[in-house]
Short mmCIF file of C-alpha atoms in Angstrom, two decimals:
data_model
loop_
_atom_site.label_atom_id
_atom_site.label_comp_id
_atom_site.label_asym_id
_atom_site.label_seq_id
_atom_site.Cartn_x
_atom_site.Cartn_y
_atom_site.Cartn_z
CA GLU A 1 11.29 -12.90 -8.36
CA VAL A 2 7.82 -11.49 -7.75
CA GLN A 3 6.76 -8.95 -10.36
CA LEU A 4 3.56 -6.97 -10.73
CA VAL A 5 3.11 -4.87 -13.86
CA GLU A 6 0.13 -2.55 -14.20
CA SER A 7 -1.26 -1.18 -17.45
CA GLY A 8 -4.34 0.57 -18.76
CA GLY A 9 -4.05 4.00 -17.21
CA GLY A 10 -4.50 7.21 -19.12
CA LEU A 11 -6.53 10.37 -19.57
CA VAL A 12 -10.30 9.98 -19.44
CA GLN A 13 -13.16 12.46 -19.26
CA PRO A 14 -15.41 12.66 -16.20
CA GLY A 15 -18.07 9.97 -16.46
CA GLY A 16 -15.85 7.77 -18.58
CA SER A 17 -14.46 4.30 -18.02
CA LEU A 18 -11.08 2.58 -17.85
CA ARG A 19 -9.95 -0.96 -17.21
CA LEU A 20 -6.68 -1.46 -15.38
CA SER A 21 -4.75 -4.70 -15.61
CA CYS A 22 -2.00 -6.16 -13.46
CA ALA A 23 0.18 -8.96 -14.77
CA ALA A 24 1.65 -11.09 -12.00
CA SER A 25 4.68 -13.35 -12.16
CA GLY A 26 7.11 -15.07 -9.82
CA PHE A 27 4.45 -16.44 -7.50
CA THR A 28 1.21 -18.41 -7.66
CA LEU A 29 -1.50 -15.77 -7.97
CA SER A 30 -4.24 -18.13 -6.81
CA ARG A 31 -2.69 -18.36 -3.33
CA ASN A 32 -3.07 -14.73 -2.30
CA TRP A 33 -5.61 -12.01 -1.80
CA MET A 34 -4.81 -9.10 -4.12
CA SER A 35 -5.50 -5.39 -3.72
CA TRP A 36 -5.57 -2.12 -5.61
CA VAL A 37 -4.17 0.89 -3.74
CA ARG A 38 -4.16 4.42 -5.12
CA GLN A 39 -2.28 7.63 -4.49
CA ALA A 40 -3.57 11.00 -5.62
CA PRO A 41 -0.89 13.47 -6.76
CA GLY A 42 1.10 14.68 -3.76
CA LYS A 43 -1.12 12.75 -1.33
CA GLY A 44 -0.95 9.60 0.76
CA LEU A 45 -1.95 6.02 0.09
CA GLU A 46 -5.57 4.88 -0.08
CA TRP A 47 -6.69 1.26 -0.26
CA VAL A 48 -9.32 0.87 -3.02
CA ALA A 49 -10.40 -2.76 -3.33
CA ASN A 50 -9.36 -6.34 -2.78
CA ILE A 51 -10.34 -9.83 -3.90
CA LYS A 52 -10.02 -13.25 -2.36
CA GLU A 53 -7.79 -15.94 -3.83
CA ASP A 54 -10.64 -17.59 -5.72
CA GLY A 55 -12.56 -14.39 -6.48
CA SER A 56 -15.46 -15.32 -4.19
CA GLU A 57 -15.13 -12.24 -1.95
CA LYS A 58 -14.57 -8.65 -2.97
CA TYR A 59 -14.40 -5.49 -0.88
CA TYR A 60 -14.29 -1.81 -1.79
CA VAL A 61 -13.68 1.55 -0.18
CA ASP A 62 -17.00 3.39 0.13
CA SER A 63 -16.07 6.08 -2.38
CA VAL A 64 -15.85 3.60 -5.27
CA LYS A 65 -18.65 1.17 -4.40
CA GLY A 66 -21.01 0.72 -7.33
CA ARG A 67 -18.53 2.29 -9.76
CA PHE A 68 -15.44 0.07 -9.61
CA THR A 69 -15.25 -3.71 -10.00
CA ILE A 70 -12.24 -5.81 -9.08
CA SER A 71 -11.72 -9.18 -10.74
CA ARG A 72 -9.01 -11.73 -11.38
CA ASP A 73 -8.10 -14.49 -13.79
CA ASN A 74 -5.73 -16.84 -12.02
CA ALA A 75 -5.20 -18.89 -15.17
CA LYS A 76 -3.89 -15.76 -16.90
CA ASN A 77 -2.01 -14.55 -13.78
CA SER A 78 -3.89 -11.30 -13.98
CA LEU A 79 -5.77 -8.85 -11.76
CA TYR A 80 -8.17 -6.22 -13.07
CA LEU A 81 -9.96 -3.06 -12.00
CA GLN A 82 -12.90 -1.89 -14.07
CA MET A 83 -13.54 1.77 -13.32
CA ASN A 84 -16.81 3.36 -14.46
CA SER A 85 -18.39 6.76 -13.87
CA LEU A 86 -14.97 8.23 -13.20
CA ARG A 87 -14.67 11.47 -11.28
CA ALA A 88 -11.92 14.05 -10.96
CA GLU A 89 -11.23 12.81 -7.45
CA ASP A 90 -10.33 9.36 -8.85
CA THR A 91 -7.22 10.90 -10.41
CA ALA A 92 -4.29 8.96 -8.93
CA VAL A 93 -1.55 6.46 -9.49
CA TYR A 94 -3.11 3.03 -9.08
CA TYR A 95 -0.95 0.27 -7.63
CA CYS A 96 -1.57 -3.44 -7.77
CA ALA A 97 -0.41 -5.05 -4.51
CA LYS A 98 0.03 -8.61 -3.36
CA GLU A 99 -1.24 -9.30 0.12
CA GLY A 100 0.91 -11.24 2.56
CA ASP A 101 0.50 -14.90 3.40
CA CYS A 102 -1.94 -14.24 6.23
CA SER A 103 -5.08 -15.81 7.61
CA SER A 104 -7.16 -12.72 6.89
CA PRO A 105 -7.23 -10.05 4.17
CA ASN A 106 -5.51 -6.66 4.26
CA CYS A 107 -2.84 -7.87 6.69
CA TYR A 108 -0.04 -6.18 4.77
CA PHE A 109 1.12 -5.68 1.19
CA ASP A 110 4.43 -7.35 0.52
CA TYR A 111 4.86 -6.61 -3.19
CA TRP A 112 3.72 -3.67 -5.27
CA GLY A 113 3.67 -2.86 -8.96
CA GLN A 114 5.18 0.34 -10.32
CA GLY A 115 1.75 1.91 -10.70
CA THR A 116 -0.31 3.30 -13.57
CA LEU A 117 -1.55 6.89 -13.69
CA VAL A 118 -5.24 7.59 -14.17
CA THR A 119 -6.17 11.19 -14.92
CA VAL A 120 -9.82 12.20 -14.99
CA SER A 121 -10.21 15.56 -16.65
CA SER A 122 -12.13 17.30 -19.40
CA GLU B 1 -13.18 2.32 11.26
CA ILE B 2 -9.61 2.60 12.45
CA VAL B 3 -7.75 5.87 12.00
CA LEU B 4 -3.94 5.94 12.04
CA THR B 5 -2.14 9.13 13.03
CA GLN B 6 1.56 9.50 12.26
CA SER B 7 3.94 11.94 13.92
CA PRO B 8 5.80 14.03 13.23
CA ALA B 9 4.71 15.05 9.74
CA THR B 10 8.32 15.89 8.89
CA LEU B 11 11.54 14.81 10.53
CA SER B 12 14.72 16.73 9.66
CA LEU B 13 17.84 14.73 10.47
CA SER B 14 21.41 14.23 9.30
CA PRO B 15 22.94 11.01 7.97
CA GLY B 16 24.08 8.83 10.84
CA GLU B 17 21.42 10.10 13.22
CA ARG B 18 18.66 7.98 14.74
CA ALA B 19 15.11 8.41 13.43
CA THR B 20 12.06 7.64 15.53
CA LEU B 21 8.66 7.68 13.79
CA SER B 22 5.35 7.17 15.57
CA CYS B 23 2.01 5.76 14.51
CA GLY B 24 -1.06 5.85 16.75
CA ALA B 25 -4.22 3.86 16.17
CA SER B 26 -7.69 5.06 17.18
CA GLN B 27 -8.39 1.66 18.74
CA SER B 28 -6.34 -1.39 19.62
CA VAL B 29 -5.01 -3.30 16.61
CA SER B 30 -3.00 -5.86 18.57
CA ASN B 31 0.28 -6.23 16.64
CA TYR B 32 -1.29 -6.02 13.16
CA LEU B 33 0.64 -3.04 11.86
CA ALA B 34 2.95 -2.60 8.90
CA TRP B 35 5.41 0.09 7.82
CA TYR B 36 6.33 1.12 4.27
CA GLN B 37 8.97 3.33 2.71
CA GLN B 38 8.24 5.35 -0.41
CA LYS B 39 10.74 7.35 -2.46
CA PRO B 40 9.69 9.92 -5.09
CA GLY B 41 8.37 8.29 -8.24
CA GLN B 42 8.53 4.81 -6.75
CA ALA B 43 6.05 2.34 -5.34
CA PRO B 44 5.90 1.78 -1.59
CA ARG B 45 8.17 -0.93 -0.19
CA LEU B 46 7.24 -3.09 2.79
CA LEU B 47 9.68 -2.65 5.66
CA ILE B 48 7.99 -4.12 8.74
CA TYR B 49 4.95 -6.33 9.23
CA ASP B 50 3.16 -7.53 12.36
CA ALA B 51 4.67 -4.52 14.17
CA SER B 52 8.20 -5.87 14.52
CA ASN B 53 9.07 -8.34 11.74
CA ARG B 54 11.44 -7.09 9.06
CA ALA B 55 10.40 -7.93 5.51
CA THR B 56 12.70 -9.82 3.19
CA GLY B 57 15.86 -7.92 2.37
CA ILE B 58 15.28 -5.05 4.80
CA PRO B 59 18.46 -3.93 6.61
CA ALA B 60 18.76 -4.46 10.34
CA ARG B 61 18.93 -0.71 10.99
CA PHE B 62 15.14 -0.69 10.53
CA SER B 63 13.17 -1.92 13.52
CA GLY B 64 9.56 -1.77 14.59
CA SER B 65 7.97 -1.97 18.02
CA GLY B 66 4.67 -1.49 19.78
CA SER B 67 1.30 -3.11 20.24
CA GLY B 68 -2.25 -2.06 20.91
CA THR B 69 -2.48 1.59 19.85
CA ASP B 70 1.10 2.90 19.87
CA PHE B 71 3.78 1.88 17.40
CA THR B 72 7.28 3.05 16.52
CA LEU B 73 9.54 2.67 13.51
CA THR B 74 13.19 3.26 14.34
CA ILE B 75 16.04 3.74 11.90
CA SER B 76 19.13 3.33 14.05
CA SER B 77 21.56 5.26 11.85
CA LEU B 78 20.27 7.04 8.75
CA GLU B 79 21.86 6.20 5.43
CA PRO B 80 21.53 8.61 2.48
CA GLU B 81 19.04 6.26 0.81
CA ASP B 82 16.72 6.31 3.85
CA PHE B 83 15.46 9.84 3.22
CA ALA B 84 11.92 9.18 2.06
CA VAL B 85 8.29 9.13 3.19
CA TYR B 86 7.19 6.42 5.62
CA TYR B 87 3.64 5.13 6.03
CA CYS B 88 2.05 2.89 8.63
CA GLN B 89 -0.85 0.61 7.68
CA GLN B 90 -3.42 -1.45 9.49
CA ARG B 91 -5.93 -3.42 7.43
CA LYS B 92 -7.60 -0.92 5.05
CA ALA B 93 -6.17 2.18 6.76
CA PHE B 94 -2.96 4.05 6.05
CA GLY B 95 -1.42 6.81 8.11
CA GLN B 96 -0.83 10.16 6.43
CA GLY B 97 2.93 9.64 6.27
CA THR B 98 6.09 11.02 7.84
CA LYS B 99 8.68 12.60 5.58
CA VAL B 100 12.26 12.06 6.70
CA GLU B 101 14.34 14.81 5.11
CA ILE B 102 17.97 15.79 5.18
CA LYS B 103 18.76 18.51 7.68
#
């Protein structure tokens, strides 16, 4: 059974940093692109970043470029999101999502974690 | 950058009725479109990928159709557990969602 379990969320002041983690099990992490998708309170879904199977390619939504860094450790079955210079508008539930077995990234997201809440407030 | 527009924003129906949800793309996306269901406090769940393929474990009452710029998610007969928000997705873009509520 595929499982994705996020951790690391919490309350942080504007300008602060957080590192989110996603522990993967039930599949071979090194075989899939992985994404982070977020959802602000009461709002829709927003794709944030993704990373290729071997970590050699990374892509970000414009609003987080230069502030967030996605990474992975396939040996530890883990995905990460380092978030720096956090802003109030980054407040959201952050989901780790496994991308489908496709020939290109962002095809679809077939498994999701339960999410971790990040609140940016003074 | 592709923009996805879902309609209607809210659909008020009774159990047993048929639900038809639409998703329009700002440019052709071939058949590369997915649909998700999200219930309050839960993560999204993949329903349909590549416009018309049901994901693992998804009941047959859910079906997807369309290609190019116009796509439809149909729920043939609503069950109580189907009342939720539905999102379409193409690559990095998500639609704004359609809420299916009990009439």
